[in-house]
CSV table of C-alpha atoms in Angstrom, one decimal:
chain,number,residue,atom,x,y,z
A,1,MET,CA,-16.3,19.0,-2.5
A,2,ASN,CA,-16.4,15.7,-4.5
A,3,ILE,CA,-13.0,14.1,-5.0
A,4,LEU,CA,-12.3,11.2,-7.3
A,5,VAL,CA,-9.4,8.9,-6.2
A,6,ILE,CA,-7.8,6.8,-8.9
A,7,ASN,CA,-5.3,3.9,-8.7
A,8,ALA,CA,-4.3,2.9,-12.2
A,9,GLY,CA,-2.6,-0.3,-13.1
A,10,SER,CA,-1.4,-1.5,-16.5
A,11,SER,CA,-4.6,-3.3,-17.3
A,12,SER,CA,-6.9,-2.2,-14.4
A,13,LEU,CA,-8.2,0.9,-12.7
A,14,LYS,CA,-9.7,1.3,-9.3
A,15,TYR,CA,-11.7,4.3,-8.2
A,16,GLN,CA,-13.5,5.9,-5.2
A,17,LEU,CA,-15.6,9.0,-5.1
A,18,PHE,CA,-15.6,10.9,-1.8
A,19,ASP,CA,-17.8,13.7,-0.5
A,20,MET,CA,-15.2,15.5,1.5
A,21,SER,CA,-17.9,17.4,3.6
A,22,THR,CA,-18.5,14.1,5.4
A,23,GLU,CA,-15.6,11.9,4.0
A,24,ALA,CA,-18.3,9.5,2.8
A,25,VAL,CA,-17.7,7.2,-0.1
A,26,LEU,CA,-20.4,8.0,-2.7
A,27,ALA,CA,-19.4,5.3,-5.1
A,28,LYS,CA,-16.5,3.0,-5.8
A,29,GLY,CA,-15.5,0.4,-8.4
A,30,ARG,CA,-12.9,-1.0,-10.7
A,31,VAL,CA,-12.2,-1.6,-14.4
A,32,GLU,CA,-10.5,-4.9,-15.3
A,33,ARG,CA,-9.0,-6.3,-18.4
A,34,ILE,CA,-8.3,-2.9,-20.0
A,35,GLY,CA,-7.0,-3.5,-23.6
A,36,MET,CA,-9.4,-6.3,-24.2
A,37,ASP,CA,-12.8,-6.6,-25.9
A,38,SER,CA,-14.3,-8.2,-22.8
A,39,SER,CA,-13.3,-5.5,-20.2
A,40,ILE,CA,-15.4,-5.5,-17.0
A,41,LEU,CA,-16.5,-2.4,-15.1
A,42,THR,CA,-17.8,-3.0,-11.6
A,43,HIS,CA,-19.6,-0.1,-9.9
A,44,GLU,CA,-20.8,-0.1,-6.3
A,45,VAL,CA,-23.0,2.4,-4.4
A,46,GLU,CA,-23.8,1.9,-0.7
A,47,GLY,CA,-27.2,0.2,-0.3
A,48,GLN,CA,-27.6,-0.6,-3.9
A,49,PRO,CA,-26.9,-3.8,-5.9
A,50,GLU,CA,-23.5,-4.1,-7.5
A,51,VAL,CA,-23.5,-3.1,-11.2
A,52,LYS,CA,-21.3,-5.0,-13.8
A,53,GLU,CA,-20.8,-3.9,-17.4
A,54,VAL,CA,-18.8,-5.9,-20.0
A,55,SER,CA,-17.6,-4.0,-23.0
A,56,GLU,CA,-14.6,-3.2,-25.1
A,57,ILE,CA,-12.2,-0.9,-23.3
A,58,LEU,CA,-9.0,-0.6,-25.2
A,59,ASP,CA,-7.2,2.1,-23.2
A,60,HIS,CA,-7.3,4.0,-19.9
A,61,THR,CA,-8.8,7.1,-21.5
A,62,THR,CA,-11.9,5.0,-22.5
A,63,ALA,CA,-11.8,3.4,-19.0
A,64,ILE,CA,-12.1,6.8,-17.3
A,65,ARG,CA,-14.8,7.9,-19.7
A,66,LYS,CA,-16.8,4.7,-18.8
A,67,VAL,CA,-16.3,5.5,-15.1
A,68,LEU,CA,-17.5,9.0,-15.5
A,69,ASP,CA,-20.5,7.7,-17.4
A,70,MET,CA,-21.3,5.4,-14.6
A,71,LEU,CA,-20.9,8.1,-11.9
A,72,THR,CA,-23.5,10.3,-13.7
A,73,HIS,CA,-25.7,7.5,-14.9
A,74,ARG,CA,-29.4,8.3,-14.6
A,75,LYS,CA,-30.2,5.2,-12.5
A,76,VAL,CA,-27.0,4.0,-10.8
A,77,GLY,CA,-25.0,7.3,-10.8
A,78,VAL,CA,-24.4,9.6,-7.8
A,79,LEU,CA,-23.6,12.8,-9.6
A,80,ARG,CA,-25.8,15.1,-11.8
A,81,ASN,CA,-22.8,16.1,-13.9
A,82,ILE,CA,-19.1,15.4,-14.2
A,83,THR,CA,-18.5,19.1,-13.3
A,84,ASP,CA,-19.5,18.0,-9.7
A,85,ILE,CA,-16.0,16.4,-9.5
A,86,LYS,CA,-13.8,19.1,-8.2
A,87,ALA,CA,-10.4,17.3,-8.1
A,88,VAL,CA,-8.8,13.9,-8.8
A,89,GLY,CA,-6.1,12.3,-6.6
A,90,HIS,CA,-3.8,9.5,-7.9
A,91,ARG,CA,-1.8,6.9,-6.2
A,92,VAL,CA,1.7,6.7,-7.6
A,93,VAL,CA,4.1,4.1,-6.3
A,94,HIS,CA,7.5,5.7,-6.7
A,95,GLY,CA,8.5,9.3,-6.1
A,96,GLY,CA,12.2,8.6,-5.6
A,97,GLU,CA,14.0,11.3,-3.7
A,98,SER,CA,12.1,14.0,-5.6
A,99,PHE,CA,8.9,13.9,-3.6
A,100,SER,CA,8.5,13.9,0.2
A,101,GLU,CA,4.9,14.9,0.2
A,102,SER,CA,1.8,14.9,-2.0
A,103,VAL,CA,1.8,17.5,-4.8
A,104,LEU,CA,-0.4,19.2,-7.4
A,105,ILE,CA,0.3,17.7,-10.9
A,106,ASN,CA,2.0,20.0,-13.4
A,107,THR,CA,4.4,19.6,-16.3
A,108,GLU,CA,7.4,19.3,-14.0
A,109,VAL,CA,5.8,16.7,-11.8
A,110,LYS,CA,4.8,14.6,-14.8
A,111,LEU,CA,8.3,14.8,-16.2
A,112,GLU,CA,9.8,13.7,-12.9
A,113,ILE,CA,7.4,10.7,-12.6
A,114,ARG,CA,8.5,9.7,-16.1
A,115,ARG,CA,12.1,10.0,-15.1
A,116,LEU,CA,11.5,7.6,-12.3
A,117,PHE,CA,10.1,4.9,-14.6
A,118,ASP,CA,13.3,2.9,-14.2
A,119,LEU,CA,12.8,2.6,-10.5
A,120,ALA,CA,9.2,1.3,-10.9
A,121,PRO,CA,8.8,0.0,-14.4
A,122,LEU,CA,5.6,-2.0,-13.6
A,123,HIS,CA,3.8,0.8,-11.8
A,124,ASN,CA,4.8,4.4,-12.7
A,125,PRO,CA,4.0,4.0,-16.4
A,126,ALA,CA,0.6,2.7,-15.6
A,127,HIS,CA,0.0,5.6,-13.1
A,128,MET,CA,1.0,8.1,-15.9
A,129,MET,CA,-1.6,6.5,-18.2
A,130,GLY,CA,-4.2,7.1,-15.5
A,131,ILE,CA,-3.1,10.8,-15.2
A,132,ALA,CA,-3.2,11.3,-18.9
A,133,ALA,CA,-6.7,9.6,-19.1
A,134,VAL,CA,-8.1,12.0,-16.6
A,135,GLU,CA,-6.6,15.0,-18.4
A,136,ALA,CA,-8.3,13.8,-21.6
A,137,ASN,CA,-11.7,13.5,-19.9
A,138,LEU,CA,-11.5,16.3,-17.3
A,139,PRO,CA,-9.1,18.8,-18.7
A,140,GLU,CA,-10.0,21.6,-16.3
A,141,VAL,CA,-10.0,19.6,-13.1
A,142,PRO,CA,-6.9,19.8,-10.8
A,143,GLN,CA,-5.1,16.6,-10.1
A,144,THR,CA,-2.7,15.5,-7.4
A,145,VAL,CA,-0.4,12.6,-6.8
A,146,VAL,CA,0.2,10.8,-3.5
A,147,PHE,CA,3.4,8.8,-3.5
A,148,ASP,CA,3.8,5.4,-1.7
A,149,THR,CA,7.5,6.3,-1.1
A,150,ALA,CA,6.9,9.9,0.2
A,151,PHE,CA,6.3,8.9,3.9
A,152,HIS,CA,9.6,7.2,4.0
A,153,GLN,CA,11.6,10.2,2.9
A,154,SER,CA,12.1,11.0,6.6
A,155,MET,CA,14.4,8.0,7.0
A,156,PRO,CA,17.9,8.9,8.1
A,157,LYS,CA,20.7,8.2,5.7
A,158,MET,CA,22.1,5.4,7.9
A,159,THR,CA,18.9,3.4,7.4
A,160,TYR,CA,18.3,4.0,3.7
A,161,MET,CA,21.8,3.6,2.3
A,162,TYR,CA,23.1,0.2,1.1
A,163,ALA,CA,26.6,-0.8,1.9
A,164,ILE,CA,27.7,-0.9,-1.7
A,165,PRO,CA,30.0,1.6,-3.6
A,166,THR,CA,28.5,5.0,-3.2
A,167,VAL,CA,29.0,5.8,-6.8
A,168,LEU,CA,25.9,3.6,-7.5
A,169,TYR,CA,23.9,5.9,-5.2
A,170,ARG,CA,25.3,9.1,-6.8
A,171,LYS,CA,24.7,7.9,-10.4
A,172,HIS,CA,21.6,5.8,-10.2
A,173,LYS,CA,20.1,6.6,-6.8
A,174,ILE,CA,20.3,3.0,-5.6
A,175,ARG,CA,19.0,3.1,-2.0
A,176,LYS,CA,16.1,2.0,0.1
A,177,TYR,CA,12.9,3.8,-0.6
A,178,GLY,CA,10.2,1.8,1.0
A,179,PHE,CA,6.6,1.4,0.0
A,180,HIS,CA,3.0,1.2,1.5
A,181,GLY,CA,3.9,4.7,2.9
A,182,THR,CA,0.3,5.9,2.5
A,183,SER,CA,-1.0,3.0,4.6
A,184,HIS,CA,1.7,3.3,7.2
A,185,ASP,CA,1.1,7.0,7.5
A,186,TYR,CA,-2.7,6.6,7.8
A,187,VAL,CA,-2.7,3.8,10.4
A,188,SER,CA,-0.1,5.4,12.6
A,189,LYS,CA,-2.3,8.5,12.9
A,190,ARG,CA,-5.3,6.4,13.6
A,191,ALA,CA,-3.4,4.4,16.2
A,192,ALA,CA,-2.4,7.6,18.0
A,193,GLU,CA,-6.0,8.8,18.0
A,194,TYR,CA,-7.1,5.4,19.4
A,195,LEU,CA,-4.5,5.4,22.1
A,196,GLY,CA,-5.3,9.0,23.0
A,197,ARG,CA,-1.7,10.1,22.8
A,198,PRO,CA,0.2,12.6,20.6
A,199,LEU,CA,1.8,10.8,17.6
A,200,ASN,CA,5.0,12.8,18.1
A,201,GLU,CA,5.5,11.0,21.5
A,202,LEU,CA,5.0,7.4,20.2
A,203,LYS,CA,7.3,4.7,19.0
A,204,LEU,CA,5.2,2.4,16.7
A,205,ILE,CA,5.8,-0.5,14.4
A,206,SER,CA,3.3,-0.7,11.6
A,207,CYS,CA,2.8,-4.2,9.9
A,208,HIS,CA,1.1,-3.8,6.6
A,209,ILE,CA,0.5,-7.5,5.8
A,210,GLY,CA,-1.3,-8.4,2.6
A,211,ASN,CA,-0.2,-10.1,-0.6
A,212,GLY,CA,2.6,-7.5,-0.5
A,213,ALA,CA,3.9,-6.9,3.0
A,214,SER,CA,6.1,-4.5,4.9
A,215,CYS,CA,7.0,-3.4,8.4
A,216,THR,CA,7.8,0.2,9.3
A,217,ALA,CA,9.4,1.7,12.4
A,218,ILE,CA,7.6,4.9,13.0
A,219,MET,CA,9.4,7.1,15.6
A,220,TYR,CA,7.5,10.2,16.8
A,221,GLY,CA,5.3,10.2,13.7
A,222,LYS,CA,8.1,9.8,11.1
A,223,SER,CA,9.3,6.8,9.2
A,224,TYR,CA,12.6,5.7,10.7
A,225,ASP,CA,13.2,2.4,8.8
A,226,THR,CA,11.1,0.2,6.6
A,227,SER,CA,11.4,-3.4,5.4
A,228,MET,CA,10.9,-2.9,1.6
A,229,GLY,CA,13.9,-1.5,-0.3
A,230,MET,CA,14.7,0.1,-3.6
A,231,THR,CA,11.9,-2.2,-4.9
A,232,PRO,CA,9.1,-4.0,-3.0
A,233,LEU,CA,11.0,-7.3,-3.2
A,234,GLU,CA,13.2,-6.7,-0.1
A,235,GLY,CA,12.0,-7.5,3.5
A,236,LEU,CA,9.2,-9.8,4.6
A,237,MET,CA,8.2,-13.0,3.0
A,238,MET,CA,5.1,-12.3,1.0
A,239,GLY,CA,2.4,-14.0,-1.1
A,240,THR,CA,4.6,-14.5,-4.2
A,241,ARG,CA,7.8,-12.5,-3.2
A,242,SER,CA,10.8,-14.0,-1.5
A,243,GLY,CA,11.7,-11.1,0.7
A,244,ASP,CA,15.2,-11.0,2.1
A,245,LEU,CA,17.8,-13.5,0.8
A,246,ASP,CA,21.5,-13.7,0.2
A,247,PRO,CA,22.2,-11.6,-3.0
A,248,ALA,CA,24.6,-14.4,-4.1
A,249,VAL,CA,21.5,-16.6,-4.7
A,250,VAL,CA,20.9,-14.7,-7.9
A,251,PRO,CA,24.2,-15.4,-9.8
A,252,PHE,CA,24.3,-18.9,-8.3
A,253,THR,CA,20.8,-19.8,-9.6
A,254,ILE,CA,21.5,-18.3,-13.0
A,255,ASN,CA,24.6,-20.4,-13.3
A,256,LYS,CA,23.1,-23.7,-11.9
A,257,GLU,CA,19.7,-23.5,-13.7
A,258,ASP,CA,20.8,-21.7,-16.8
A,259,LEU,CA,18.2,-18.9,-16.3
A,260,THR,CA,18.2,-15.4,-17.6
A,261,LEU,CA,18.3,-12.4,-15.2
A,262,ASN,CA,14.6,-11.7,-16.1
A,263,GLU,CA,13.7,-15.3,-15.3
A,264,VAL,CA,15.3,-15.1,-11.9
A,265,ASN,CA,13.6,-11.7,-11.3
A,266,SER,CA,10.3,-13.3,-12.2
A,267,MET,CA,11.0,-16.2,-9.9
A,268,LEU,CA,11.7,-14.0,-6.9
A,269,ASN,CA,8.7,-11.6,-7.5
A,270,LYS,CA,6.0,-14.0,-8.8
A,271,HIS,CA,6.9,-17.5,-7.8
A,272,SER,CA,8.4,-17.3,-4.3
A,273,GLY,CA,7.0,-16.6,-0.9
A,274,LEU,CA,4.0,-18.4,0.5
A,275,ILE,CA,3.1,-20.0,-2.8
A,276,ALA,CA,6.7,-21.4,-3.3
A,277,ILE,CA,7.0,-22.9,0.2
A,278,SER,CA,3.4,-24.1,0.7
A,279,GLY,CA,3.1,-25.4,-2.9
A,280,ILE,CA,-0.6,-24.5,-2.5
A,281,SER,CA,-1.4,-20.8,-2.7
A,282,SER,CA,-0.3,-17.3,-2.1
A,283,ASP,CA,-3.5,-16.7,-0.1
A,284,MET,CA,-2.9,-16.9,3.6
A,285,ARG,CA,-6.4,-18.2,4.2
A,286,GLU,CA,-5.8,-21.2,2.0
A,287,VAL,CA,-2.4,-21.8,3.6
A,288,VAL,CA,-3.9,-21.8,7.1
A,289,ASP,CA,-6.7,-24.2,6.0
A,290,ALA,CA,-4.1,-26.6,4.7
A,291,MET,CA,-1.9,-26.2,7.8
A,292,ASN,CA,-4.9,-27.1,10.0
A,293,GLU,CA,-5.5,-30.2,7.9
A,294,GLY,CA,-2.0,-31.3,8.6
A,295,ASN,CA,-0.1,-30.2,5.5
A,296,PRO,CA,3.6,-29.9,6.6
A,297,ASN,CA,4.5,-27.6,3.7
A,298,ALA,CA,1.7,-25.2,4.6
A,299,LYS,CA,2.9,-25.3,8.2
A,300,LEU,CA,6.4,-24.5,7.2
A,301,ALA,CA,5.2,-21.6,5.0
A,302,PHE,CA,3.1,-20.1,7.8
A,303,ASP,CA,5.9,-20.5,10.4
A,304,MET,CA,8.5,-18.8,8.1
A,305,TYR,CA,6.0,-16.0,7.3
A,306,ALA,CA,5.3,-15.3,11.0
A,307,TYR,CA,8.9,-15.6,12.0
A,308,ARG,CA,10.0,-12.9,9.5
A,309,ILE,CA,7.5,-10.5,10.8
A,310,ARG,CA,8.5,-11.2,14.5
A,311,LYS,CA,12.2,-10.7,13.5
A,312,TYR,CA,11.5,-7.3,12.0
A,313,ILE,CA,9.4,-6.2,15.0
A,314,GLY,CA,12.3,-7.2,17.3
A,315,ALA,CA,14.8,-5.4,15.2
A,316,TYR,CA,12.8,-2.2,14.9
A,317,ALA,CA,12.1,-2.1,18.6
A,318,ALA,CA,15.8,-2.3,19.2
A,319,ALA,CA,16.5,0.3,16.5
A,320,MET,CA,14.1,2.8,18.1
A,321,ASN,CA,15.2,1.9,21.6
A,322,GLY,CA,11.7,1.3,22.7
A,323,LEU,CA,8.2,0.5,21.5
A,324,ASP,CA,4.7,1.7,22.5
A,325,ALA,CA,2.5,-0.2,20.1
A,326,ILE,CA,2.4,-2.7,17.2
A,327,ILE,CA,-0.1,-2.1,14.5
A,328,PHE,CA,-1.5,-4.8,12.2
A,329,THR,CA,-3.2,-3.7,9.0
A,330,ALA,CA,-4.1,-4.6,5.4
A,331,GLY,CA,-5.9,-7.8,4.2
A,332,VAL,CA,-3.9,-10.4,6.2
A,333,GLY,CA,-3.0,-8.2,9.1
A,334,GLU,CA,-6.6,-7.1,9.7
A,335,ASN,CA,-8.3,-10.5,9.2
A,336,SER,CA,-5.9,-13.3,10.3
A,337,ASP,CA,-6.2,-13.8,14.0
A,338,VAL,CA,-4.2,-17.0,13.7
A,339,LEU,CA,-1.2,-15.0,12.3
A,340,ARG,CA,-1.5,-12.3,14.8
A,341,ARG,CA,-1.5,-14.9,17.6
A,342,ALA,CA,1.6,-16.6,16.2
A,343,ILE,CA,3.4,-13.3,16.2
A,344,CYS,CA,2.3,-11.8,19.5
A,345,GLU,CA,2.7,-15.0,21.6
A,346,GLN,CA,6.4,-14.9,20.8
A,347,LEU,CA,6.8,-11.2,21.8
A,348,THR,CA,6.1,-11.6,25.5
A,349,PHE,CA,9.7,-10.8,26.5
A,350,PHE,CA,9.1,-7.1,25.8
A,351,GLY,CA,5.6,-6.9,27.2
A,352,VAL,CA,3.1,-8.0,24.6
A,353,GLN,CA,0.2,-9.8,26.4
A,354,LEU,CA,-2.3,-11.1,23.8
A,355,ASP,CA,-6.0,-11.1,24.8
A,356,GLU,CA,-7.5,-14.1,22.9
A,357,GLU,CA,-11.0,-12.8,23.0
A,358,ARG,CA,-10.1,-9.4,21.6
A,359,ASN,CA,-7.9,-11.0,19.0
A,360,ALA,CA,-10.8,-13.0,17.7
A,361,VAL,CA,-13.1,-10.0,17.2
A,362,ARG,CA,-13.6,-8.6,13.7
A,363,SER,CA,-14.4,-4.9,13.3
A,364,SER,CA,-14.1,-2.1,10.8
A,365,GLU,CA,-12.8,0.2,13.7
A,366,PRO,CA,-9.4,0.3,15.3
A,367,ARG,CA,-9.2,-2.1,18.3
A,368,ARG,CA,-6.7,-3.4,20.9
A,369,ILE,CA,-5.9,-7.1,20.9
A,370,THR,CA,-3.7,-7.1,24.0
A,371,THR,CA,-4.7,-7.0,27.6
A,372,ASP,CA,-5.1,-3.6,29.3
A,373,ASP,CA,-1.9,-4.1,31.4
A,374,SER,CA,0.2,-5.1,28.4
A,375,ARG,CA,3.3,-3.0,28.4
A,376,VAL,CA,3.3,-2.8,24.6
A,377,ALA,CA,-0.1,-2.5,22.9
A,378,ALA,CA,-1.0,-4.5,19.8
A,379,LEU,CA,-3.7,-2.9,17.7
A,380,VAL,CA,-5.6,-3.8,14.6
A,381,VAL,CA,-6.2,-0.7,12.5
A,382,PRO,CA,-8.0,-1.0,9.2
A,383,THR,CA,-6.1,0.9,6.5
A,384,ASN,CA,-7.7,3.4,4.2
A,385,GLU,CA,-5.2,4.6,1.7
A,386,GLU,CA,-7.9,6.1,-0.6
A,387,LEU,CA,-9.2,8.3,2.2
A,388,LEU,CA,-5.7,9.6,2.9
A,389,ILE,CA,-5.3,10.4,-0.8
A,390,ALA,CA,-8.6,12.2,-0.8
A,391,ARG,CA,-7.6,14.2,2.3
A,392,ASP,CA,-4.3,15.2,0.8
A,393,THR,CA,-6.0,16.1,-2.5
A,394,TYR,CA,-8.6,18.2,-0.6
A,395,ARG,CA,-5.8,20.0,1.4
A,396,ILE,CA,-3.9,20.8,-1.8
A,397,VAL,CA,-6.7,21.9,-4.1
A,398,LYS,CA,-8.9,23.8,-1.6
A,399,PRO,CA,-6.9,27.0,-1.7
A,400,ILE,CA,-6.8,26.9,-5.5
A,401,LEU,CA,-10.5,26.4,-5.9
A,402,SER,CA,-11.2,29.1,-3.3
A,403,ARG,CA,-9.2,31.6,-5.3
A,404,LYS,CA,-11.2,30.7,-8.5
A,405,GLU,CA,-14.5,31.3,-6.6
């Protein structure tokens, strides 16, 4: 069964095509600058040169049509016909309290995703454009949605409620939801496989560290607490996001700098974090390079970034009353041995013993970066959210397609 996985943004669209008999990626790519006359479609097939096409792509429906044309192209395609695509799985950022698992798309699901636009105004509308675009091009193909927030719906009320008047929760559902759930779910399962232990016996802390970053306490296979909140702004210091701060900073800054609420929101989401403190970049690689060259602002940014992660790891170990393993994943977590060292070297008090040689190794497979006798294991587990979306889609649509046959 071939399953197409779509991650639609407001002006971009990423795709991967999976053959679920082997879980191999047949092709992947992205469409950038949707809405412009110089849109770029990049298409990749294993073992072949990357293909780029520049054309006018004014909407997501056209973008999906271009993707399908590329997948069935006589020279660079991997399918004979678009009918070879049996299902499409979408990433949707926010499922609110409505969705605790992946679901088949129907009218009710689409209405609920629209109702949640207020909670994710930058993401959910774009995802809906992707769903509508697939409907227009593949009207008979079943579609599913996998929610970033779904994994965190297992959190107990004491960890997801904010200490504000409960009327705000009852009326507007203001609470912690958490994000990167698909990634945290995937790497926790992979970590349990690697350790050779049942997931339902493990206490794990998953650190998804990329331009966006979050830590999740995973107790016995379920999300117990997570650092992101009602929006992805809460929690860790990130590439351009501030993470945790005193809420009084917002009205104080508005008053002192004569800013609007939207301007402060933009400052906290797009002009804070690594780029604000380093004054150089939101890219950890560039910050580390500058730090090694003696730049004090880059050093401060790096130290703050690592400290916030250590603080959450310590808090979550206490919250779960124990810890078996720490998982590092996503772009920075998987690739920055410098950051992992800075974090792990300050966690020796509860039994993390870093192995420098293991930490320096790069691999596409899960690996241990602590010594064999380390009481708490630290692992690097490459994430694969697209594969988890494909697996969930396959699980949901397989009975439907079997009945049709």
